[in-house]
Short mmCIF file of C-alpha atoms in Angstrom, two decimals:
data_model
loop_
_atom_site.label_atom_id
_atom_site.label_comp_id
_atom_site.label_asym_id
_atom_site.label_seq_id
_atom_site.Cartn_x
_atom_site.Cartn_y
_atom_site.Cartn_z
CA MET H 1 -22.49 5.94 19.08
CA THR H 2 -24.63 3.48 17.24
CA ALA H 3 -27.85 5.06 18.44
CA GLU H 4 -26.56 8.44 17.43
CA LEU H 5 -25.73 7.08 14.03
CA SER H 6 -29.12 5.48 13.56
CA ASP H 7 -30.72 8.75 14.43
CA ALA H 8 -28.59 10.55 11.89
CA VAL H 9 -29.33 7.95 9.26
CA ALA H 10 -33.05 8.40 9.74
CA LYS H 11 -32.72 12.15 9.46
CA ALA H 12 -30.46 11.96 6.47
CA ARG H 13 -32.94 9.70 4.75
CA SER H 14 -35.52 12.39 5.14
CA GLY H 15 -33.17 14.91 3.62
CA ASP H 16 -31.42 16.46 6.59
CA GLU H 17 -28.10 17.74 5.31
CA ASP H 18 -26.59 18.21 8.72
CA ALA H 19 -27.36 14.64 9.56
CA PHE H 20 -25.65 13.49 6.41
CA ARG H 21 -22.68 15.65 7.20
CA PHE H 22 -22.52 14.03 10.59
CA LEU H 23 -22.54 10.62 8.96
CA TYR H 24 -19.77 11.67 6.68
CA ARG H 25 -17.62 13.01 9.43
CA SER H 26 -18.21 9.98 11.59
CA LEU H 27 -17.48 7.39 8.96
CA GLN H 28 -15.14 8.91 6.45
CA PRO H 29 -11.89 8.69 8.46
CA GLY H 30 -12.38 5.01 9.15
CA LEU H 31 -13.44 4.29 5.59
CA LEU H 32 -10.47 6.14 4.21
CA ARG H 33 -8.05 4.29 6.45
CA TYR H 34 -9.58 0.98 5.59
CA LEU H 35 -9.51 1.82 1.90
CA THR H 36 -5.90 2.88 2.10
CA ALA H 37 -5.03 -0.61 3.20
CA LEU H 38 -6.97 -2.00 0.24
CA VAL H 39 -6.07 0.31 -2.63
CA GLY H 40 -3.21 2.45 -1.36
CA ALA H 41 -2.94 5.91 -2.79
CA ASP H 42 -6.25 5.67 -4.63
CA ALA H 43 -8.17 5.48 -1.40
CA GLU H 44 -9.48 9.02 -1.66
CA ASP H 45 -10.92 8.49 -5.08
CA VAL H 46 -12.54 5.26 -4.03
CA ALA H 47 -13.90 6.98 -0.95
CA SER H 48 -15.44 9.66 -3.17
CA GLU H 49 -17.15 7.01 -5.23
CA THR H 50 -18.30 5.37 -2.05
CA TRP H 51 -19.99 8.51 -0.80
CA LEU H 52 -21.56 9.08 -4.15
CA GLN H 53 -23.14 5.69 -3.93
CA ILE H 54 -24.06 6.08 -0.29
CA SER H 55 -25.95 9.27 -0.97
CA ARG H 56 -27.60 7.73 -3.98
CA ASP H 57 -28.60 4.50 -2.28
CA LEU H 58 -29.45 5.90 1.10
CA PRO H 59 -33.18 5.63 0.41
CA SER H 60 -32.75 1.92 -0.19
CA PHE H 61 -30.90 1.35 3.06
CA THR H 62 -33.24 -0.84 4.98
CA GLY H 63 -31.88 -0.58 8.44
CA GLY H 64 -29.34 -2.58 10.30
CA GLU H 65 -25.84 -1.48 11.00
CA PHE H 66 -25.22 1.58 8.85
CA ARG H 67 -21.46 1.41 9.22
CA ALA H 68 -21.48 -2.13 7.93
CA TRP H 69 -23.61 -1.08 4.98
CA ALA H 70 -21.30 1.82 4.18
CA VAL H 71 -18.13 -0.18 4.57
CA THR H 72 -19.55 -2.89 2.34
CA ILE H 73 -20.08 -0.31 -0.36
CA ALA H 74 -16.56 0.95 0.16
CA ARG H 75 -15.18 -2.54 -0.07
CA ASN H 76 -17.06 -3.28 -3.26
CA ARG H 77 -15.85 -0.07 -4.81
CA ALA H 78 -12.31 -0.98 -3.80
CA MET H 79 -12.60 -4.41 -5.38
CA ASP H 80 -13.97 -2.85 -8.55
CA HIS H 81 -11.09 -0.49 -8.53
CA LEU H 82 -8.55 -3.28 -8.19
CA ARG H 83 -10.18 -5.21 -10.98
CA ARG H 84 -10.10 -2.16 -13.20
CA GLN H 85 -6.50 -1.62 -12.38
CA ARG H 86 -5.66 -5.18 -13.26
CA ARG H 87 -7.42 -4.93 -16.59
CA ARG H 88 -5.51 -1.88 -17.48
CA PRO H 89 -2.49 -3.24 -19.32
CA SER H 90 0.26 -1.17 -17.86
CA LEU H 91 0.25 0.83 -14.76
CA PRO H 92 2.24 3.92 -15.50
CA VAL H 93 4.98 3.41 -13.02
CA PRO H 94 6.65 6.79 -13.19
CA LEU H 95 3.36 8.47 -12.48
CA GLN H 96 2.82 6.17 -9.60
CA ALA H 97 6.18 7.19 -8.26
CA LEU H 98 5.18 10.79 -8.63
CA THR H 99 2.04 10.15 -6.71
CA ASP H 100 3.99 8.52 -3.99
CA LEU H 101 6.26 11.46 -3.85
CA ALA H 102 3.36 13.79 -3.47
CA GLY H 103 1.90 11.59 -0.83
CA ASP H 104 5.12 11.55 1.09
CA ALA H 105 5.44 15.28 0.89
CA ASP H 106 1.93 15.63 2.19
CA THR H 107 2.70 13.28 4.96
CA ALA H 108 5.79 15.15 5.92
CA GLU H 109 3.88 18.37 5.87
CA ARG H 110 1.40 17.28 8.42
CA ALA H 111 3.78 14.97 10.17
CA GLY H 112 3.40 16.73 13.43
CA GLU H 113 -0.16 15.72 13.85
CA SER H 114 -0.59 12.54 11.94
CA ILE H 115 2.48 10.42 11.54
CA GLY H 116 1.42 8.24 14.38
CA THR H 117 -1.76 7.26 12.64
CA GLU H 118 -0.05 6.81 9.31
CA ALA H 119 2.62 4.64 10.81
CA ALA H 120 0.12 2.55 12.69
CA LEU H 121 -1.99 2.02 9.59
CA ALA H 122 1.06 1.22 7.53
CA LEU H 123 2.09 -1.39 10.03
CA ILE H 124 -1.36 -2.92 10.00
CA ALA H 125 -1.26 -2.94 6.23
CA THR H 126 1.80 -5.17 6.32
CA LEU H 127 -0.30 -7.95 7.77
CA PRO H 128 -1.71 -10.65 5.54
CA PRO H 129 -4.80 -9.18 3.91
CA ARG H 130 -7.38 -11.13 5.84
CA GLU H 131 -5.82 -10.22 9.11
CA ALA H 132 -5.38 -6.61 8.14
CA GLU H 133 -8.99 -6.31 7.08
CA ALA H 134 -10.22 -7.99 10.22
CA VAL H 135 -8.15 -5.73 12.45
CA LEU H 136 -9.21 -2.60 10.58
CA LEU H 137 -12.89 -3.42 10.59
CA ARG H 138 -12.80 -4.27 14.25
CA ALA H 139 -10.48 -1.61 15.63
CA VAL H 140 -10.77 1.27 13.17
CA ILE H 141 -14.30 1.04 11.82
CA GLY H 142 -15.51 -0.32 15.13
CA LEU H 143 -17.56 -3.28 13.96
CA ASP H 144 -18.02 -6.34 16.10
CA ALA H 145 -16.87 -9.69 14.79
CA GLU H 146 -20.33 -10.75 13.59
CA THR H 147 -20.88 -7.57 11.62
CA ALA H 148 -17.37 -7.58 10.23
CA GLY H 149 -18.01 -11.16 9.17
CA ARG H 150 -21.06 -10.07 7.20
CA VAL H 151 -19.05 -7.39 5.46
CA LEU H 152 -16.31 -9.82 4.57
CA GLY H 153 -18.62 -12.66 3.72
CA ARG H 154 -17.06 -14.87 6.33
CA ARG H 155 -18.11 -16.36 9.59
CA ALA H 156 -17.67 -14.37 12.75
CA GLY H 157 -15.33 -16.99 14.13
CA ALA H 158 -13.08 -16.69 11.11
CA VAL H 159 -12.94 -12.95 11.49
CA ARG H 160 -12.18 -13.27 15.15
CA THR H 161 -9.37 -15.67 14.47
CA ALA H 162 -7.93 -13.48 11.75
CA ALA H 163 -8.05 -10.43 13.99
CA HIS H 164 -6.36 -12.29 16.82
CA ARG H 165 -3.61 -13.52 14.57
CA GLY H 166 -3.20 -10.03 13.24
CA LEU H 167 -2.84 -8.59 16.71
CA ARG H 168 -0.35 -11.22 17.69
CA ARG H 169 1.65 -10.48 14.63
CA LEU H 170 1.53 -6.78 15.34
CA ALA H 171 2.63 -7.34 18.90
CA GLU H 172 5.55 -9.39 17.63
CA LEU H 173 6.45 -6.72 15.13
CA LEU H 174 6.39 -4.09 17.81
CA GLU H 175 8.42 -6.23 20.13
CA GLN H 176 10.94 -6.81 17.39
CA ARG H 177 11.22 -3.14 16.70
CA ARG H 178 11.61 -2.44 20.33
CA ARG H 179 14.48 -4.84 20.55
CA GLU H 180 16.07 -3.47 17.44
CA ALA H 181 15.79 0.05 18.64
CA GLY H 182 16.88 -0.88 22.11
CA GLN H 183 13.98 0.97 23.51
CA ILE H 184 10.27 1.09 23.44
CA PRO H 185 9.05 2.49 20.16
CA ALA H 186 6.53 5.14 20.81
CA VAL H 187 4.10 4.73 17.99
CA SER H 188 2.22 7.86 18.80
CA ASP H 189 5.38 9.90 18.46
CA GLY H 190 5.96 8.71 14.97
CA ALA H 191 9.01 6.73 15.94
CA LEU H 192 8.17 4.07 13.42
CA PRO H 193 10.27 4.50 10.34
CA PRO H 194 8.39 5.14 7.13
CA ARG H 195 9.38 1.82 5.71
CA PRO H 196 5.95 0.26 6.09
CA ARG H 197 4.52 2.74 3.60
CA GLY H 198 6.59 1.25 0.86
CA GLU H 199 5.79 -2.12 2.22
CA LEU H 200 2.16 -1.33 1.95
CA ARG H 201 2.42 -0.43 -1.69
CA ARG H 202 4.51 -3.34 -2.64
CA ARG H 203 2.16 -5.68 -0.98
CA LYS H 204 -0.92 -3.87 -2.02
CA PRO H 205 -2.13 -6.43 -4.50
CA ARG H 206 -2.17 -8.96 -1.77
CA ALA H 207 -5.17 -7.30 -0.31
CA GLU H 208 -7.17 -8.57 -3.18
CA PRO H 209 -7.33 -12.27 -2.50
CA ALA H 210 -9.13 -11.45 0.67
CA ASP H 211 -12.18 -10.99 -1.43
CA GLY H 212 -14.25 -13.88 -0.32
CA MET L 1 9.76 -7.53 30.31
CA SER L 2 6.99 -9.76 31.35
CA ASP L 3 4.40 -7.14 31.93
CA GLY L 4 1.79 -8.32 29.56
CA ARG L 5 3.40 -6.82 26.57
CA ARG L 6 4.44 -10.20 25.39
CA PRO L 7 2.61 -11.49 22.37
CA ASP L 8 1.47 -14.61 24.11
CA ARG L 9 -0.84 -12.70 26.36
CA LEU L 10 -3.11 -12.65 23.33
CA ALA L 11 -3.13 -16.40 23.22
CA ASP L 12 -6.58 -16.85 24.64
CA GLY L 13 -8.24 -14.36 22.36
CA ALA L 14 -10.30 -12.67 25.01
CA GLU L 15 -7.63 -10.08 25.57
CA ALA L 16 -7.37 -9.51 21.86
CA ASP L 17 -11.10 -9.00 21.62
CA ARG L 18 -10.97 -6.57 24.46
CA LEU L 19 -8.24 -4.53 22.78
CA LEU L 20 -10.09 -4.49 19.49
CA ASP L 21 -13.36 -3.51 21.07
CA ALA L 22 -11.74 -0.77 23.06
CA ALA L 23 -10.02 0.67 20.03
CA GLY L 24 -13.17 0.41 17.96
CA ALA L 25 -15.15 2.19 20.60
CA GLY L 26 -12.55 4.90 20.87
CA THR L 27 -11.65 4.14 24.46
CA PRO L 28 -8.38 2.35 24.09
CA THR L 29 -6.56 3.56 27.16
CA GLU L 30 -5.57 1.19 29.83
CA ALA L 31 -5.94 2.80 33.17
CA GLY L 32 -2.85 2.49 35.25
CA GLY L 33 -1.19 -0.13 33.15
CA PRO L 34 2.28 0.17 31.76
CA PRO L 35 2.55 1.74 28.32
CA ASP L 36 1.56 -0.85 25.82
CA PRO L 37 2.78 -0.41 22.25
CA LEU L 38 -0.03 -2.51 20.86
CA VAL L 39 -2.65 -0.43 22.59
CA ASP L 40 -0.91 2.69 21.35
CA LEU L 41 -0.83 1.37 17.84
CA LEU L 42 -4.52 0.55 17.80
CA ALA L 43 -5.32 3.89 19.33
CA ALA L 44 -3.29 5.68 16.69
CA ALA L 45 -4.97 3.70 13.94
CA ALA L 46 -8.38 4.63 15.30
CA ALA L 47 -7.48 8.19 16.14
CA PRO L 48 -10.07 10.90 15.59
CA ALA L 49 -10.52 12.40 12.18
CA ARG L 50 -7.74 14.54 10.87
CA PRO L 51 -8.71 17.48 8.70
CA HIS L 52 -7.30 16.18 5.46
CA GLU L 53 -9.34 13.06 5.81
CA LEU L 54 -12.48 15.12 5.54
CA ALA L 55 -11.39 16.96 2.43
CA GLY L 56 -14.11 15.32 0.38
CA GLU L 57 -16.91 16.63 2.51
CA GLN L 58 -18.14 19.20 0.04
CA ALA L 59 -18.23 16.66 -2.74
CA ALA L 60 -20.13 14.24 -0.54
CA MET L 61 -22.61 16.94 0.38
CA ALA L 62 -23.04 17.84 -3.25
CA ALA L 63 -23.72 14.22 -4.06
CA PHE L 64 -26.23 14.07 -1.26
CA ARG L 65 -28.04 17.16 -2.48
CA ALA L 66 -28.07 15.95 -6.01
CA ALA L 67 -29.43 12.59 -4.95
CA ARG L 68 -32.12 14.35 -3.00
CA ALA L 69 -32.99 16.48 -5.96
CA ALA L 70 -33.40 13.40 -8.09
CA PRO L 71 -34.71 10.83 -5.66
CA ALA L 72 -33.88 7.26 -6.23
CA SER L 73 -36.28 4.89 -7.82
CA PRO L 74 -36.59 1.39 -6.43
CA ALA L 75 -34.42 0.05 -9.18
CA ARG L 76 -31.06 -0.39 -7.65
CA ARG L 77 -28.80 -0.11 -10.59
CA ARG L 78 -30.12 3.16 -11.74
CA PRO L 79 -31.63 5.02 -8.94
CA GLY L 80 -32.05 8.66 -9.52
CA PHE L 81 -33.25 8.15 -13.00
CA THR L 82 -36.15 10.44 -12.92
CA ALA L 83 -37.45 12.48 -15.74
CA GLY L 84 -35.13 15.29 -14.91
CA ALA L 85 -32.13 13.05 -14.87
CA LEU L 86 -33.34 11.48 -18.05
CA ALA L 87 -33.46 14.84 -19.69
CA TRP L 88 -29.98 15.47 -18.52
CA GLY L 89 -28.87 12.14 -19.77
CA ALA L 90 -30.30 12.91 -23.16
CA GLY L 91 -28.52 16.21 -23.20
CA VAL L 92 -25.31 14.56 -22.17
CA LEU L 93 -25.69 11.97 -24.85
CA VAL L 94 -26.24 14.56 -27.50
CA THR L 95 -23.24 16.55 -26.51
CA ALA L 96 -21.09 13.52 -26.06
CA THR L 97 -21.81 12.14 -29.47
CA ALA L 98 -21.53 15.42 -31.14
CA GLY L 99 -18.27 16.03 -29.46
CA VAL L 100 -18.91 19.65 -29.04
CA ALA L 101 -20.53 21.55 -26.37
CA PHE L 102 -22.96 23.71 -28.15
CA ALA L 103 -25.95 21.90 -26.81
CA ALA L 104 -25.24 22.79 -23.27
CA VAL L 105 -24.58 26.32 -24.25
CA THR L 106 -28.03 26.60 -25.63
CA LEU L 107 -29.48 25.16 -22.49
CA GLU L 108 -27.84 27.41 -20.10
CA LYS L 109 -24.83 29.48 -20.49
CA PRO L 110 -24.16 30.94 -17.17
CA PRO L 111 -21.72 33.78 -16.88
CA ALA L 112 -18.87 34.27 -14.51
CA PRO L 113 -16.22 31.59 -14.30
CA PRO L 114 -15.80 30.31 -10.81
CA PRO L 115 -12.70 31.48 -9.06
CA PRO L 116 -9.91 28.99 -9.30
CA PRO L 117 -9.21 27.00 -6.20
CA THR L 118 -7.10 28.99 -3.88
CA SER L 119 -4.21 26.63 -4.03
CA VAL L 120 -3.97 27.01 -7.72
CA ASN L 121 -3.40 30.65 -7.90
CA PRO L 122 -0.66 31.74 -5.63
CA ALA L 123 0.27 34.84 -7.52
CA PRO L 124 -0.06 37.64 -5.07
CA ASP L 125 -0.83 40.23 -7.62
CA SER L 126 -3.53 38.35 -9.33
CA ALA L 127 -5.62 37.61 -6.35
CA ASP L 128 -8.66 38.80 -8.16
CA PRO L 129 -10.54 35.83 -9.42
CA GLY L 130 -11.87 37.70 -12.35
CA GLU L 131 -8.79 37.44 -14.40
CA SER L 132 -9.66 37.28 -17.97
CA ALA L 133 -9.10 33.90 -19.37
CA SER L 134 -8.78 33.75 -23.04
CA ALA L 135 -8.53 30.19 -24.00
CA GLY L 136 -6.04 29.76 -26.71
CA GLY L 137 -7.84 27.64 -29.20
CA THR L 138 -4.73 26.77 -31.03
CA SER L 139 -5.73 23.21 -31.50
CA PRO L 140 -8.46 22.12 -33.84
CA ASP L 141 -9.89 19.38 -31.76
CA GLY L 142 -10.26 21.17 -28.56
CA PRO L 143 -12.43 24.18 -28.99
CA THR L 144 -12.53 24.97 -25.38
CA THR L 145 -13.78 28.42 -25.68
CA ALA L 146 -16.40 27.77 -23.10
CA GLU L 147 -15.14 29.13 -19.91
CA PRO L 148 -15.80 27.18 -16.81
CA SER L 149 -18.93 28.71 -15.56
CA THR L 150 -21.04 28.36 -12.57
CA SER L 151 -24.53 27.19 -12.73
CA PRO L 152 -27.07 29.86 -12.10
CA SER L 153 -29.61 27.42 -10.85
CA ARG L 154 -27.70 26.88 -7.69
CA PRO L 155 -27.85 29.70 -5.27
CA ALA L 156 -25.14 28.23 -3.08
CA GLY L 157 -22.06 30.27 -2.46
CA ALA L 158 -19.67 30.15 -5.31
CA THR L 159 -16.82 28.94 -3.23
CA GLU L 160 -18.69 26.10 -1.72
CA GLN L 161 -20.10 25.10 -5.02
CA ARG L 162 -16.72 25.23 -6.55
CA SER L 163 -15.24 22.85 -4.07
CA GLU L 164 -18.16 20.58 -4.77
CA LEU L 165 -17.33 20.72 -8.42
CA VAL L 166 -13.73 19.99 -7.66
CA GLY L 167 -14.87 16.97 -5.74
CA LEU L 168 -17.02 15.79 -8.60
CA CYS L 169 -14.13 16.35 -10.93
CA ARG L 170 -11.94 14.14 -8.81
CA VAL L 171 -14.47 11.38 -9.05
CA TYR L 172 -14.85 11.96 -12.75
CA LEU L 173 -11.15 11.96 -13.47
CA ALA L 174 -10.72 8.83 -11.42
CA LYS L 175 -12.76 6.95 -13.98
CA ASN L 176 -11.56 5.21 -17.04
CA PRO L 177 -12.08 7.28 -20.11
CA ALA L 178 -14.56 4.68 -21.23
CA GLU L 179 -16.61 5.04 -18.11
CA ARG L 180 -16.57 8.75 -17.84
CA GLU L 181 -19.42 9.36 -20.14
CA LYS L 182 -21.56 7.07 -18.12
CA THR L 183 -20.44 8.69 -14.94
CA LEU L 184 -21.79 11.99 -16.07
CA THR L 185 -25.26 10.57 -16.19
CA ALA L 186 -25.10 9.55 -12.57
CA ALA L 187 -26.98 11.48 -10.01
CA GLY L 188 -24.91 14.32 -8.75
CA PHE L 189 -23.05 15.07 -11.90
CA PRO L 190 -25.41 17.35 -13.77
CA PRO L 191 -24.06 20.37 -11.93
CA LEU L 192 -20.62 19.50 -13.16
CA VAL L 193 -21.77 19.06 -16.73
CA GLN L 194 -23.56 22.31 -16.46
CA ALA L 195 -20.61 24.10 -15.00
CA ALA L 196 -18.29 22.76 -17.62
CA GLY L 197 -20.61 23.89 -20.34
CA GLY L 198 -21.41 20.47 -21.65
CA ALA L 199 -20.38 16.88 -21.35
CA GLY L 200 -17.70 17.27 -23.95
CA GLN L 201 -16.07 19.93 -21.88
CA VAL L 202 -16.07 18.19 -18.57
CA GLU L 203 -12.70 16.62 -18.89
CA ALA L 204 -11.04 19.80 -19.95
CA TYR L 205 -12.86 21.67 -17.28
CA CYS L 206 -11.89 19.20 -14.61
CA ARG L 207 -8.28 19.20 -15.55
CA GLY L 208 -8.38 22.89 -15.14
CA VAL L 209 -9.86 22.89 -11.68
CA VAL L 210 -8.48 19.85 -9.99
CA PRO L 211 -5.25 20.97 -8.46
CA ASP L 212 -3.95 17.60 -7.51
CA PRO L 213 -1.34 16.27 -9.90
CA SER L 214 -1.67 12.87 -8.38
CA ALA L 215 -5.16 12.57 -9.66
CA ASP L 216 -3.95 12.12 -13.13
CA ALA L 217 -2.03 8.93 -12.96
CA THR L 218 -4.42 7.01 -15.06
CA ARG L 219 -5.85 9.43 -17.50
CA THR L 220 -5.42 8.75 -21.08
CA GLY L 221 -7.76 11.25 -22.51
CA ASN L 222 -6.17 13.79 -24.64
CA ASP L 223 -7.49 17.17 -24.82
CA ASN L 224 -5.17 19.02 -26.94
CA GLY L 225 -5.80 22.60 -27.16
CA GLN L 226 -7.01 23.02 -23.69
CA GLY L 227 -4.89 25.89 -22.94
CA ASP L 228 -5.74 28.44 -20.41
CA GLY L 229 -4.06 31.55 -21.34
CA HIS L 230 -4.34 33.99 -18.61
CA GLY L 231 -3.61 37.25 -20.08
CA LYS L 232 -3.57 39.92 -17.58
CA GLY L 233 -2.83 43.37 -18.52
CA ASP L 234 -2.50 46.13 -16.09
CA GLY L 235 -2.80 49.68 -17.04
CA ASN L 236 -2.85 50.08 -20.73
CA GLY L 237 -0.62 47.20 -21.33
CA LYS L 238 -1.95 44.78 -23.77
CA ALA L 239 -1.36 41.27 -22.76
CA ASP L 240 -1.94 38.23 -24.77
CA GLY L 241 -1.58 34.95 -23.11
CA GLN L 242 -1.56 31.86 -25.09
CA GLY L 243 -1.34 28.52 -23.57
CA ASP L 244 -1.08 25.42 -25.56
CA GLY L 245 -1.46 22.34 -23.56
CA HIS L 246 -0.80 19.05 -25.19
CA ARG L 247 -1.05 16.27 -22.84
CA GLU L 248 -0.80 12.61 -22.73
CA ALA L 249 -1.72 10.55 -19.82
CA ASP L 250 -1.84 13.56 -17.78
CA GLY L 251 -4.29 15.97 -16.58
CA GLN L 252 -3.43 19.11 -15.10
CA SER L 253 -1.43 20.90 -17.58
CA ASP L 254 -2.79 24.30 -17.72
CA GLY L 255 -0.95 26.17 -20.25
CA ASN L 256 -0.94 29.04 -17.99
CA GLY L 257 1.08 31.48 -19.82
CA LYS L 258 0.77 34.41 -17.67
CA ALA L 259 1.97 37.61 -18.98
CA ASP L 260 1.64 40.65 -16.96
CA GLY L 261 2.20 43.51 -19.17
CA GLN L 262 2.67 46.00 -16.54
CA GLY L 263 4.36 49.07 -17.52
CA ASP L 264 3.90 52.00 -19.68
CA GLY L 265 0.77 52.64 -21.42
CA ASN L 266 1.70 51.12 -24.68
CA GLY L 267 3.41 48.11 -23.41
CA LYS L 268 2.33 45.12 -25.30
CA ALA L 269 3.07 41.78 -23.91
CA ASP L 270 2.63 38.54 -25.64
CA GLY L 271 3.03 35.63 -23.43
CA GLN L 272 3.14 32.31 -25.02
CA GLY L 273 3.21 29.24 -22.97
CA ASP L 274 3.51 26.03 -24.75
CA GLY L 275 2.65 23.30 -22.41
CA ASP L 276 3.69 19.90 -23.30
CA GLY L 277 2.57 18.08 -20.28
CA LYS L 278 3.85 14.65 -20.77
CA ALA L 279 3.24 12.79 -17.65
CA ASP L 280 5.02 15.24 -15.59
CA GLY L 281 2.78 17.38 -13.63
CA GLN L 282 5.21 20.07 -12.95
CA GLY L 283 6.56 22.99 -14.59
CA ASP L 284 6.28 26.62 -14.94
CA ALA L 285 4.79 28.43 -17.73
CA SER L 286 6.52 31.55 -18.33
CA GLY L 287 5.64 34.59 -20.12
CA GLN L 288 8.92 35.98 -19.34
CA GLY L 289 9.96 39.44 -19.86
CA PRO L 290 8.46 41.97 -22.10
CA ALA L 291 10.60 42.83 -24.99
CA GLY L 292 10.72 46.45 -25.60
CA SER L 293 8.42 47.50 -22.91
CA ARG L 294 9.60 48.21 -19.51
CA GLU L 295 9.72 45.17 -17.40
CA THR L 296 8.81 45.61 -13.86
CA GLY L 297 9.42 42.08 -13.00
CA ASP L 298 5.88 41.06 -13.41
CA GLY L 299 5.99 39.19 -16.58
CA GLU L 300 6.40 36.01 -14.84
CA GLU L 301 4.77 32.78 -14.40
CA ASN L 302 3.39 31.36 -11.37
CA GLY L 303 3.50 27.71 -10.98
CA ASN L 304 -0.01 27.17 -12.11
CA GLY L 305 0.86 25.40 -15.22
CA LYS L 306 1.37 21.88 -14.27
CA GLY L 307 2.45 20.95 -17.66
CA ARG L 308 5.90 21.61 -18.80
CA HIS L 309 5.77 24.77 -20.70
CA SER L 310 8.28 25.39 -23.25
CA PRO L 311 9.47 27.47 -24.78
CA PRO L 312 9.02 30.30 -22.44
CA ALA L 313 7.17 33.15 -23.78
CA GLU L 314 8.60 35.80 -25.75
CA ARG L 315 7.17 39.12 -25.97
CA VAL L 316 7.05 41.57 -28.64
CA GLY L 317 6.94 45.09 -27.70
#
């Protein structure tokens, strides 16, 4: 996977469109999911900005782990976005509600195929920000602890600890749900109630302090 | 159960690392083990791409092409600032300060408007993209007579290019109004400026092409007078469509007064859609019913107008 990526990066740097497309398709889902945990419904816009910058700065990419480079850009864009949002005096709440509505409708529409992923991400997003970020970078983007640490500006050990805590918390949450439901919740069948989505939004700002 | 699903199995960390690595590598299945909700959850979170997640591909490709066309300089803040981009920037600046779009028109005024995105035009009888759009310039400060037009310098298929433009528009509209002008000077945006017919038109253009009402949550730009009146007359019917879109904090209110004057040869249909899109991205513009002329049920709106359009049109026969 990594070798394949490096190959594509080299080709994309020399102008190969197909290689760039491959990079996009490989990275975008993970980036988008990670960004959703950071900025909620604005993740797609932030992802667009991210790809704009990636394509612009690709020539200055000096090697190393491309995914880490890309996800660092995404994270910076997300932090910018959150700062912008905070500066803006009033977030138009009704519009936000509308957006949510649209998002929910979308989700329902493609529920058949994707609710499992949405639910899983929503559950992860309920974790404390550091833990959520660590879990997402490790499990969804696929970075190792050292690389994730570089992205987050923290030591690998700290990332590892945060990810472990996050997993433990998730396991407890799942266990709790299982007990509540009286049966094993099948995440992949979308058995998780949509509650965590709202949870995610309410707790969204909490993602910010994770900025190291 | 004590089958390893208990949280404390993660106590030593090695197991947690293993789960994370497996999920990250896309091989999260445990052979032979009992179903593990945590493994399932990580697998679901790291599931392969779903189509909607790749919706921005065209925009990303467009950005890539544009960046290739204007290769980055070593300077990191402003890569892509080559002479060509500089020229564009100058043009953008001129148009932006002037507030009107004539400059771009003199540069290049390409013809045919791109077909609207498919999702925007569900009317079965108006499937032809070449519907005549007569922008109702009823407002003084929004002389949006420039139709959205494709750039002739790009040989790419119109559809593909259009979705690229839509992608750029999404990025553009995601910006603060204050930052938008700057955004247009970034690598990748010249095609959008060009397509819109000038920097001053980009916002109006984008609101017209971006179908997603959720993209508007933060816009504060007002472009009064951006009304797309789609007058479509079949046969000899004369159809005037006037759309008047006033909007606040909202994109996406096409005053899409659609009047199909379909009927006898002299049927004249005036559709007036007055779109007052105030933060509600929904509504139907209606050019309802021809007065006098025979109505064949076609003088109707399709839900293109995202702004609330009132009053519904009246027609004079």
